[in-house]
C-alpha positions as protocol buffer text, in pm:
chain_id: "A"
residue {
  index: 1
  type: UNK
  ca { x: 23024 y: -5247 z: -8858 }
}
residue {
  index: 2
  type: UNK
  ca { x: 22786 y: -5050 z: -8634 }
}
residue {
  index: 3
  type: UNK
  ca { x: 22558 y: -4973 z: -8932 }
}
residue {
  index: 4
  type: UNK
  ca { x: 22543 y: -5344 z: -9027 }
}
residue {
  index: 5
  type: UNK
  ca { x: 22438 y: -5440 z: -8675 }
}
residue {
  index: 6
  type: UNK
  ca { x: 22170 y: -5172 z: -8673 }
}
residue {
  index: 7
  type: UNK
  ca { x: 22027 y: -5278 z: -9010 }
}
residue {
  index: 8
  type: UNK
  ca { x: 22020 y: -5641 z: -8894 }
}
residue {
  index: 9
  type: UNK
  ca { x: 21787 y: -5550 z: -8609 }
}
residue {
  index: 10
  type: UNK
  ca { x: 21580 y: -5308 z: -8816 }
}
residue {
  index: 11
  type: UNK
  ca { x: 21502 y: -5561 z: -9090 }
}
residue {
  index: 12
  type: UNK
  ca { x: 21467 y: -5873 z: -8876 }
}
residue {
  index: 13
  type: UNK
  ca { x: 21118 y: -5965 z: -9002 }
}
residue {
  index: 14
  type: UNK
  ca { x: 21139 y: -5889 z: -9374 }
}
residue {
  index: 15
  type: UNK
  ca { x: 21255 y: -6219 z: -9527 }
}
residue {
  index: 16
  type: UNK
  ca { x: 21065 y: -6483 z: -9325 }
}
residue {
  index: 17
  type: UNK
  ca { x: 20717 y: -6377 z: -9434 }
}
residue {
  index: 18
  type: UNK
  ca { x: 20801 y: -6390 z: -9804 }
}
residue {
  index: 19
  type: UNK
  ca { x: 20936 y: -6744 z: -9769 }
}
residue {
  index: 20
  type: UNK
  ca { x: 20618 y: -6858 z: -9592 }
}
residue {
  index: 21
  type: UNK
  ca { x: 20409 y: -6720 z: -9876 }
}
residue {
  index: 22
  type: UNK
  ca { x: 20607 y: -6915 z: -10136 }
}
residue {
  index: 23
  type: UNK
  ca { x: 20572 y: -7246 z: -9945 }
}
residue {
  index: 24
  type: UNK
  ca { x: 20193 y: -7202 z: -9920 }
}
residue {
  index: 25
  type: UNK
  ca { x: 20163 y: -7185 z: -10300 }
}
residue {
  index: 26
  type: UNK
  ca { x: 20251 y: -7553 z: -10371 }
}
residue {
  index: 27
  type: UNK
  ca { x: 20078 y: -7762 z: -10647 }
}
residue {
  index: 28
  type: UNK
  ca { x: 19770 y: -7971 z: -10566 }
}
residue {
  index: 29
  type: UNK
  ca { x: 19850 y: -8346 z: -10576 }
}
residue {
  index: 30
  type: UNK
  ca { x: 19777 y: -8670 z: -10393 }
}
residue {
  index: 31
  type: UNK
  ca { x: 19765 y: -8611 z: -10020 }
}
residue {
  index: 32
  type: UNK
  ca { x: 19749 y: -8240 z: -10071 }
}
residue {
  index: 33
  type: UNK
  ca { x: 19654 y: -8049 z: -9758 }
}
residue {
  index: 34
  type: UNK
  ca { x: 19529 y: -7697 z: -9830 }
}
residue {
  index: 35
  type: UNK
  ca { x: 19752 y: -7437 z: -9678 }
}
residue {
  index: 36
  type: UNK
  ca { x: 19621 y: -7172 z: -9446 }
}
residue {
  index: 37
  type: UNK
  ca { x: 19523 y: -6844 z: -9610 }
}
residue {
  index: 38
  type: UNK
  ca { x: 19835 y: -6640 z: -9680 }
}
residue {
  index: 39
  type: UNK
  ca { x: 19885 y: -6340 z: -9456 }
}
residue {
  index: 40
  type: UNK
  ca { x: 20146 y: -6082 z: -9550 }
}
residue {
  index: 41
  type: UNK
  ca { x: 20427 y: -6041 z: -9296 }
}
residue {
  index: 42
  type: UNK
  ca { x: 20396 y: -5773 z: -9036 }
}
residue {
  index: 43
  type: UNK
  ca { x: 20584 y: -5458 z: -9114 }
}
residue {
  index: 44
  type: UNK
  ca { x: 20910 y: -5439 z: -8922 }
}
residue {
  index: 45
  type: UNK
  ca { x: 20895 y: -5229 z: -8607 }
}
residue {
  index: 46
  type: UNK
  ca { x: 21095 y: -4962 z: -8781 }
}
residue {
  index: 47
  type: UNK
  ca { x: 21274 y: -4900 z: -9105 }
}
residue {
  index: 48
  type: UNK
  ca { x: 21508 y: -4640 z: -9245 }
}
residue {
  index: 49
  type: UNK
  ca { x: 21224 y: -4402 z: -9331 }
}
residue {
  index: 50
  type: UNK
  ca { x: 21044 y: -4413 z: -8996 }
}
residue {
  index: 51
  type: UNK
  ca { x: 21332 y: -4495 z: -8764 }
}
residue {
  index: 52
  type: UNK
  ca { x: 21252 y: -4197 z: -8544 }
}
residue {
  index: 53
  type: UNK
  ca { x: 20912 y: -4347 z: -8454 }
}
residue {
  index: 54
  type: UNK
  ca { x: 21061 y: -4622 z: -8242 }
}
residue {
  index: 55
  type: UNK
  ca { x: 21245 y: -4532 z: -7920 }
}
residue {
  index: 56
  type: UNK
  ca { x: 21559 y: -4742 z: -7966 }
}
residue {
  index: 57
  type: UNK
  ca { x: 21820 y: -4479 z: -7879 }
}
residue {
  index: 58
  type: UNK
  ca { x: 21947 y: -4646 z: -7562 }
}
residue {
  index: 59
  type: UNK
  ca { x: 21920 y: -4992 z: -7719 }
}
residue {
  index: 60
  type: UNK
  ca { x: 22132 y: -4889 z: -8019 }
}
residue {
  index: 61
  type: UNK
  ca { x: 22384 y: -4706 z: -7801 }
}
residue {
  index: 62
  type: UNK
  ca { x: 22434 y: -5024 z: -7595 }
}
residue {
  index: 63
  type: UNK
  ca { x: 22489 y: -5240 z: -7903 }
}
residue {
  index: 64
  type: UNK
  ca { x: 22728 y: -4991 z: -8059 }
}
residue {
  index: 65
  type: UNK
  ca { x: 22906 y: -4933 z: -7724 }
}
residue {
  index: 66
  type: UNK
  ca { x: 22891 y: -4557 z: -7752 }
}
residue {
  index: 67
  type: UNK
  ca { x: 23072 y: -4418 z: -7447 }
}
residue {
  index: 68
  type: UNK
  ca { x: 22940 y: -4119 z: -7251 }
}
residue {
  index: 69
  type: UNK
  ca { x: 23069 y: -3776 z: -7350 }
}
residue {
  index: 70
  type: UNK
  ca { x: 23247 y: -3587 z: -7072 }
}
residue {
  index: 71
  type: UNK
  ca { x: 23324 y: -3216 z: -7082 }
}
residue {
  index: 72
  type: UNK
  ca { x: 23635 y: -3143 z: -6875 }
}
residue {
  index: 73
  type: UNK
  ca { x: 23552 y: -2775 z: -6844 }
}
residue {
  index: 74
  type: UNK
  ca { x: 23363 y: -2546 z: -6610 }
}
residue {
  index: 75
  type: UNK
  ca { x: 23268 y: -2317 z: -6900 }
}
residue {
  index: 76
  type: UNK
  ca { x: 22891 y: -2259 z: -6910 }
}
residue {
  index: 77
  type: UNK
  ca { x: 22927 y: -2143 z: -7273 }
}
residue {
  index: 78
  type: UNK
  ca { x: 23079 y: -2475 z: -7384 }
}
residue {
  index: 79
  type: UNK
  ca { x: 22817 y: -2668 z: -7190 }
}
residue {
  index: 80
  type: UNK
  ca { x: 22528 y: -2470 z: -7345 }
}
residue {
  index: 81
  type: UNK
  ca { x: 22681 y: -2504 z: -7691 }
}
residue {
  index: 82
  type: UNK
  ca { x: 22689 y: -2883 z: -7669 }
}
residue {
  index: 83
  type: UNK
  ca { x: 22336 y: -2894 z: -7531 }
}
residue {
  index: 84
  type: UNK
  ca { x: 22215 y: -2676 z: -7818 }
}
residue {
  index: 85
  type: UNK
  ca { x: 22337 y: -2932 z: -8074 }
}
residue {
  index: 86
  type: UNK
  ca { x: 22193 y: -3235 z: -7896 }
}
residue {
  index: 87
  type: UNK
  ca { x: 22488 y: -3351 z: -7686 }
}
residue {
  index: 88
  type: UNK
  ca { x: 22423 y: -3369 z: -7311 }
}
residue {
  index: 89
  type: UNK
  ca { x: 22771 y: -3402 z: -7160 }
}
residue {
  index: 90
  type: UNK
  ca { x: 22875 y: -3512 z: -6816 }
}
residue {
  index: 91
  type: UNK
  ca { x: 23051 y: -3204 z: -6676 }
}
residue {
  index: 92
  type: UNK
  ca { x: 23368 y: -3263 z: -6475 }
}
residue {
  index: 93
  type: UNK
  ca { x: 23561 y: -2940 z: -6434 }
}
residue {
  index: 94
  type: UNK
  ca { x: 23936 y: -2989 z: -6437 }
}
residue {
  index: 95
  type: UNK
  ca { x: 24134 y: -2850 z: -6144 }
}
residue {
  index: 96
  type: UNK
  ca { x: 24455 y: -2830 z: -6347 }
}
residue {
  index: 97
  type: UNK
  ca { x: 24668 y: -2526 z: -6261 }
}
residue {
  index: 98
  type: UNK
  ca { x: 24715 y: -2343 z: -6591 }
}
residue {
  index: 99
  type: UNK
  ca { x: 24991 y: -2123 z: -6452 }
}
residue {
  index: 100
  type: UNK
  ca { x: 25225 y: -2425 z: -6470 }
}
residue {
  index: 101
  type: UNK
  ca { x: 25239 y: -2397 z: -6849 }
}
residue {
  index: 102
  type: UNK
  ca { x: 25429 y: -2112 z: -7013 }
}
residue {
  index: 103
  type: UNK
  ca { x: 25448 y: -2127 z: -7393 }
}
residue {
  index: 104
  type: UNK
  ca { x: 25485 y: -1833 z: -7632 }
}
residue {
  index: 105
  type: UNK
  ca { x: 25318 y: -2000 z: -7933 }
}
residue {
  index: 106
  type: UNK
  ca { x: 24937 y: -1973 z: -7893 }
}
residue {
  index: 107
  type: UNK
  ca { x: 24841 y: -2291 z: -8082 }
}
residue {
  index: 108
  type: UNK
  ca { x: 25082 y: -2504 z: -7879 }
}
residue {
  index: 109
  type: UNK
  ca { x: 24972 y: -2337 z: -7556 }
}
residue {
  index: 110
  type: UNK
  ca { x: 24601 y: -2408 z: -7601 }
}
residue {
  index: 111
  type: UNK
  ca { x: 24665 y: -2766 z: -7717 }
}
residue {
  index: 112
  type: UNK
  ca { x: 24887 y: -2837 z: -7419 }
}
residue {
  index: 113
  type: UNK
  ca { x: 24641 y: -2689 z: -7170 }
}
residue {
  index: 114
  type: UNK
  ca { x: 24346 y: -2871 z: -7328 }
}
residue {
  index: 115
  type: UNK
  ca { x: 24530 y: -3203 z: -7306 }
}
residue {
  index: 116
  type: UNK
  ca { x: 24631 y: -3154 z: -6943 }
}
residue {
  index: 117
  type: UNK
  ca { x: 24272 y: -3065 z: -6853 }
}
residue {
  index: 118
  type: UNK
  ca { x: 24137 y: -3379 z: -7021 }
}
residue {
  index: 119
  type: UNK
  ca { x: 24408 y: -3599 z: -6870 }
}
residue {
  index: 120
  type: UNK
  ca { x: 24326 y: -3467 z: -6522 }
}
residue {
  index: 121
  type: UNK
  ca { x: 23965 y: -3582 z: -6555 }
}
residue {
  index: 122
  type: UNK
  ca { x: 24019 y: -3904 z: -6756 }
}
residue {
  index: 123
  type: UNK
  ca { x: 24113 y: -4132 z: -6459 }
}
residue {
  index: 124
  type: UNK
  ca { x: 23762 y: -4082 z: -6321 }
}
residue {
  index: 125
  type: UNK
  ca { x: 23611 y: -4276 z: -6614 }
}
residue {
  index: 126
  type: UNK
  ca { x: 23683 y: -4632 z: -6725 }
}
residue {
  index: 127
  type: UNK
  ca { x: 23502 y: -4597 z: -7058 }
}
residue {
  index: 128
  type: UNK
  ca { x: 23423 y: -4246 z: -7183 }
}
residue {
  index: 129
  type: UNK
  ca { x: 23516 y: -3968 z: -7424 }
}
residue {
  index: 130
  type: UNK
  ca { x: 23679 y: -3681 z: -7236 }
}
residue {
  index: 131
  type: UNK
  ca { x: 23689 y: -3340 z: -7406 }
}
residue {
  index: 132
  type: UNK
  ca { x: 23928 y: -3076 z: -7273 }
}
residue {
  index: 133
  type: UNK
  ca { x: 23941 y: -2724 z: -7419 }
}
residue {
  index: 134
  type: UNK
  ca { x: 24130 y: -2401 z: -7372 }
}
residue {
  index: 135
  type: UNK
  ca { x: 24108 y: -2065 z: -7550 }
}
residue {
  index: 136
  type: UNK
  ca { x: 24324 y: -1753 z: -7579 }
}
residue {
  index: 137
  type: UNK
  ca { x: 24319 y: -1436 z: -7785 }
}
residue {
  index: 138
  type: UNK
  ca { x: 24642 y: -1356 z: -7972 }
}
residue {
  index: 139
  type: UNK
  ca { x: 24682 y: -990 z: -8063 }
}
residue {
  index: 140
  type: UNK
  ca { x: 24985 y: -773 z: -8143 }
}
residue {
  index: 141
  type: UNK
  ca { x: 25218 y: -1055 z: -8044 }
}
residue {
  index: 142
  type: UNK
  ca { x: 25058 y: -1096 z: -7700 }
}
residue {
  index: 143
  type: UNK
  ca { x: 24855 y: -1386 z: -7561 }
}
residue {
  index: 144
  type: UNK
  ca { x: 24545 y: -1292 z: -7361 }
}
residue {
  index: 145
  type: UNK
  ca { x: 24345 y: -1524 z: -7141 }
}
residue {
  index: 146
  type: UNK
  ca { x: 24082 y: -1410 z: -6890 }
}
residue {
  index: 147
  type: UNK
  ca { x: 24152 y: -1064 z: -6745 }
}
residue {
  index: 148
  type: UNK
  ca { x: 24217 y: -1082 z: -6370 }
}
residue {
  index: 149
  type: UNK
  ca { x: 24017 y: -769 z: -6284 }
}
residue {
  index: 150
  type: UNK
  ca { x: 23809 y: -485 z: -6429 }
}
residue {
  index: 151
  type: UNK
  ca { x: 24107 y: -252 z: -6469 }
}
residue {
  index: 152
  type: UNK
  ca { x: 24284 y: -505 z: -6687 }
}
residue {
  index: 153
  type: UNK
  ca { x: 23965 y: -572 z: -6886 }
}
residue {
  index: 154
  type: UNK
  ca { x: 23924 y: -200 z: -6959 }
}
residue {
  index: 155
  type: UNK
  ca { x: 24290 y: -169 z: -7059 }
}
residue {
  index: 156
  type: UNK
  ca { x: 24257 y: -464 z: -7297 }
}
residue {
  index: 157
  type: UNK
  ca { x: 23946 y: -328 z: -7464 }
}
residue {
  index: 158
  type: UNK
  ca { x: 24119 y: 3 z: -7522 }
}
residue {
  index: 159
  type: UNK
  ca { x: 24368 y: -200 z: -7730 }
}
residue {
  index: 160
  type: UNK
  ca { x: 24111 y: -435 z: -7885 }
}
residue {
  index: 161
  type: UNK
  ca { x: 23856 y: -179 z: -8004 }
}
residue {
  index: 162
  type: UNK
  ca { x: 23900 y: -104 z: -8375 }
}
residue {
  index: 163
  type: UNK
  ca { x: 24159 y: -381 z: -8394 }
}
residue {
  index: 164
  type: UNK
  ca { x: 24162 y: -752 z: -8474 }
}
residue {
  index: 165
  type: UNK
  ca { x: 24309 y: -1067 z: -8322 }
}
residue {
  index: 166
  type: UNK
  ca { x: 24321 y: -1445 z: -8354 }
}
residue {
  index: 167
  type: UNK
  ca { x: 24112 y: -1657 z: -8119 }
}
residue {
  index: 168
  type: UNK
  ca { x: 24280 y: -1994 z: -8063 }
}
residue {
  index: 169
  type: UNK
  ca { x: 24103 y: -2291 z: -7903 }
}
residue {
  index: 170
  type: UNK
  ca { x: 24277 y: -2616 z: -7818 }
}
residue {
  index: 171
  type: UNK
  ca { x: 24076 y: -2939 z: -7825 }
}
residue {
  index: 172
  type: UNK
  ca { x: 24188 y: -3264 z: -7661 }
}
residue {
  index: 173
  type: UNK
  ca { x: 23969 y: -3573 z: -7695 }
}
residue {
  index: 174
  type: UNK
  ca { x: 24060 y: -3880 z: -7489 }
}
residue {
  index: 175
  type: UNK
  ca { x: 23886 y: -4211 z: -7558 }
}
residue {
  index: 176
  type: UNK
  ca { x: 23947 y: -4418 z: -7245 }
}
residue {
  index: 177
  type: UNK
  ca { x: 23766 y: -4715 z: -7403 }
}
residue {
  index: 178
  type: UNK
  ca { x: 24013 y: -4736 z: -7695 }
}
residue {
  index: 179
  type: UNK
  ca { x: 24303 y: -4578 z: -7502 }
}
residue {
  index: 180
  type: UNK
  ca { x: 24349 y: -4313 z: -7771 }
}
residue {
  index: 181
  type: UNK
  ca { x: 24405 y: -3936 z: -7757 }
}
residue {
  index: 182
  type: UNK
  ca { x: 24362 y: -3672 z: -8030 }
}
residue {
  index: 183
  type: UNK
  ca { x: 24477 y: -3313 z: -7980 }
}
residue {
  index: 184
  type: UNK
  ca { x: 24408 y: -3032 z: -8229 }
}
residue {
  index: 185
  type: UNK
  ca { x: 24365 y: -2655 z: -8239 }
}
residue {
  index: 186
  type: UNK
  ca { x: 24143 y: -2417 z: -8434 }
}
residue {
  index: 187
  type: UNK
  ca { x: 24189 y: -2046 z: -8500 }
}
residue {
  index: 188
  type: UNK
  ca { x: 23935 y: -1777 z: -8591 }
}
residue {
  index: 189
  type: UNK
  ca { x: 24019 y: -1418 z: -8681 }
}
residue {
  index: 190
  type: UNK
  ca { x: 23802 y: -1168 z: -8493 }
}
residue {
  index: 191
  type: UNK
  ca { x: 23752 y: -803 z: -8593 }
}
residue {
  index: 192
  type: UNK
  ca { x: 23641 y: -564 z: -8317 }
}
residue {
  index: 193
  type: UNK
  ca { x: 23443 y: -245 z: -8369 }
}
residue {
  index: 194
  type: UNK
  ca { x: 23528 y: 104 z: -8256 }
}
residue {
  index: 195
  type: UNK
  ca { x: 23413 y: 174 z: -7900 }
}
residue {
  index: 196
  type: UNK
  ca { x: 23384 y: 482 z: -7682 }
}
residue {
  index: 197
  type: UNK
  ca { x: 23524 y: 482 z: -7330 }
}
residue {
  index: 198
  type: UNK
  ca { x: 23168 y: 483 z: -7204 }
}
residue {
  index: 199
  type: UNK
  ca { x: 23084 y: 168 z: -7402 }
}
residue {
  index: 200
  type: UNK
  ca { x: 23399 y: -7 z: -7278 }
}
residue {
  index: 201
  type: UNK
  ca { x: 23322 y: 75 z: -6916 }
}
residue {
  index: 202
  type: UNK
  ca { x: 22959 y: -30 z: -6954 }
}
residue {
  index: 203
  type: UNK
  ca { x: 23056 y: -362 z: -7112 }
}
residue {
  index: 204
  type: UNK
  ca { x: 23315 y: -440 z: -6846 }
}
residue {
  index: 205
  type: UNK
  ca { x: 23057 y: -349 z: -6579 }
}
residue {
  index: 206
  type: UNK
  ca { x: 22838 y: -639 z: -6698 }
}
residue {
  index: 207
  type: UNK
  ca { x: 23105 y: -877 z: -6566 }
}
residue {
  index: 208
  type: UNK
  ca { x: 23109 y: -1075 z: -6888 }
}
residue {
  index: 209
  type: UNK
  ca { x: 23466 y: -989 z: -6996 }
}
residue {
  index: 210
  type: UNK
  ca { x: 23606 y: -1126 z: -6668 }
}
residue {
  index: 211
  type: UNK
  ca { x: 23467 y: -1472 z: -6746 }
}
residue {
  index: 212
  type: UNK
  ca { x: 23604 y: -1512 z: -7100 }
}
residue {
  index: 213
  type: UNK
  ca { x: 23937 y: -1562 z: -7272 }
}
residue {
  index: 214
  type: UNK
  ca { x: 24011 y: -1244 z: -7462 }
}
residue {
  index: 215
  type: UNK
  ca { x: 23771 y: -1046 z: -7241 }
}
residue {
  index: 216
  type: UNK
  ca { x: 23467 y: -1091 z: -7466 }
}
residue {
  index: 217
  type: UNK
  ca { x: 23185 y: -1335 z: -7538 }
}
residue {
  index: 218
  type: UNK
  ca { x: 23054 y: -1345 z: -7893 }
}
residue {
  index: 219
  type: UNK
  ca { x: 22736 y: -1514 z: -7771 }
}
residue {
  index: 220
  type: UNK
  ca { x: 22665 y: -1238 z: -7518 }
}
residue {
  index: 221
  type: UNK
  ca { x: 22695 y: -860 z: -7480 }
}
residue {
  index: 222
  type: UNK
  ca { x: 23027 y: -880 z: -7663 }
}
residue {
  index: 223
  type: UNK
  ca { x: 22850 y: -962 z: -7988 }
}
residue {
  index: 224
  type: UNK
  ca { x: 22763 y: -591 z: -8024 }
}
residue {
  index: 225
  type: UNK
  ca { x: 23133 y: -511 z: -8056 }
}
residue {
  index: 226
  type: UNK
  ca { x: 23244 y: -787 z: -8295 }
}
residue {
  index: 227
  type: UNK
  ca { x: 23226 y: -652 z: -8651 }
}
residue {
  index: 228
  type: UNK
  ca { x: 23302 y: -981 z: -8825 }
}
residue {
  index: 229
  type: UNK
  ca { x: 23495 y: -1305 z: -8799 }
}
residue {
  index: 230
  type: UNK
  ca { x: 23691 y: -1520 z: -9042 }
}
residue {
  index: 231
  type: UNK
  ca { x: 23667 y: -1888 z: -8960 }
}
residue {
  index: 232
  type: UNK
  ca { x: 23465 y: -2107 z: -8727 }
}
residue {
  index: 233
  type: UNK
  ca { x: 23200 y: -1923 z: -8524 }
}
residue {
  index: 234
  type: UNK
  ca { x: 23167 y: -2183 z: -8247 }
}
residue {
  index: 235
  type: UNK
  ca { x: 23544 y: -2185 z: -8203 }
}
residue {
  index: 236
  type: UNK
  ca { x: 23509 y: -1830 z: -8068 }
}
residue {
  index: 237
  type: UNK
  ca { x: 23255 y: -1958 z: -7815 }
}
residue {
  index: 238
  type: UNK
  ca { x: 23514 y: -2208 z: -7697 }
}
residue {
  index: 239
  type: UNK
  ca { x: 23461 y: -2533 z: -7889 }
}
residue {
  index: 240
  type: UNK
  ca { x: 23471 y: -2581 z: -8265 }
}
residue {
  index: 241
  type: UNK
  ca { x: 23182 y: -2812 z: -8354 }
}
residue {
  index: 242
  type: UNK
  ca { x: 23314 y: -2898 z: -8704 }
}
residue {
  index: 243
  type: UNK
  ca { x: 23653 y: -2986 z: -8552 }
}
residue {
  index: 244
  type: UNK
  ca { x: 23482 y: -3199 z: -8286 }
}
residue {
  index: 245
  type: UNK
  ca { x: 23300 y: -3390 z: -8561 }
}
residue {
  index: 246
  type: UNK
  ca { x: 23629 y: -3461 z: -8740 }
}
residue {
  index: 247
  type: UNK
  ca { x: 23794 y: -3575 z: -8417 }
}
residue {
  index: 248
  type: UNK
  ca { x: 23506 y: -3812 z: -8341 }
}
residue {
  index: 249
  type: UNK
  ca { x: 23528 y: -3956 z: -8692 }
}
residue {
  index: 250
  type: UNK
  ca { x: 23902 y: -4010 z: -8647 }
}
residue {
  index: 251
  type: UNK
  ca { x: 23819 y: -4223 z: -8342 }
}
residue {
  index: 252
  type: UNK
  ca { x: 23559 y: -4421 z: -8538 }
}
residue {
  index: 253
  type: UNK
  ca { x: 23243 y: -4247 z: -8415 }
}
residue {
  index: 254
  type: UNK
  ca { x: 22972 y: -4047 z: -8586 }
}
residue {
  index: 255
  type: UNK
  ca { x: 22863 y: -3726 z: -8416 }
}
residue {
  index: 256
  type: UNK
  ca { x: 22499 y: -3838 z: -8447 }
}
residue {
  index: 257
  type: UNK
  ca { x: 22582 y: -4127 z: -8215 }
}
residue {
  index: 258
  type: UNK
  ca { x: 22588 y: -3874 z: -7931 }
}
residue {
  index: 259
  type: UNK
  ca { x: 22267 y: -3687 z: -8008 }
}
residue {
  index: 260
  type: UNK
  ca { x: 22007 y: -3711 z: -7731 }
}
């Protein structure tokens, strides 16, 4: 439907010029009035091959009723990730108290927290897409969020180094325009390298582990200590871009609709 509307506006001038040319080629008879010299129709303002040359982004978004994208998270990493791929979200950090939720299954935990975060922000917007996320590291049967202090961060890395764990991220997408909600989770297996006590202390001293679920950031200093991953890379950052694309499609959108 949205593609048909777009093509209608793109090709608005193609047919009329051809018809004018045909009418000007009539046979000469009694009362014949010579037609004006035929001029080919002007090229449409844009077509599929040069669409990028015409600044119609806002115009198309209005016609297609693409709602604004809202990130219900205070995570700078998630914000930067979306900006990197052309999505400029409205940031509305959720004030939901995560300590209210106690679940032992990591996938259910992150999905529940992500949904509560999105639902907390959703009433602020009449027509928008609200994305809530939450991440945890699951290792040796334990669920790890952000470490509360440096001592805990050091203790965790003494367990994590040379080991592996599963990084779960919950994604909740609320479409307030259609009154629909989709909640999914993604998991990525992360393998950590061997580390000396000195390296652990130096990494924790950067402050980075205290800001991240699992006490590491794969897009920061922590990348030195991640040997490999199995699964989605951006899921480890805190938001799986392929999963986001699938969720948008399920709601009837194309991810390119949101590119700036």
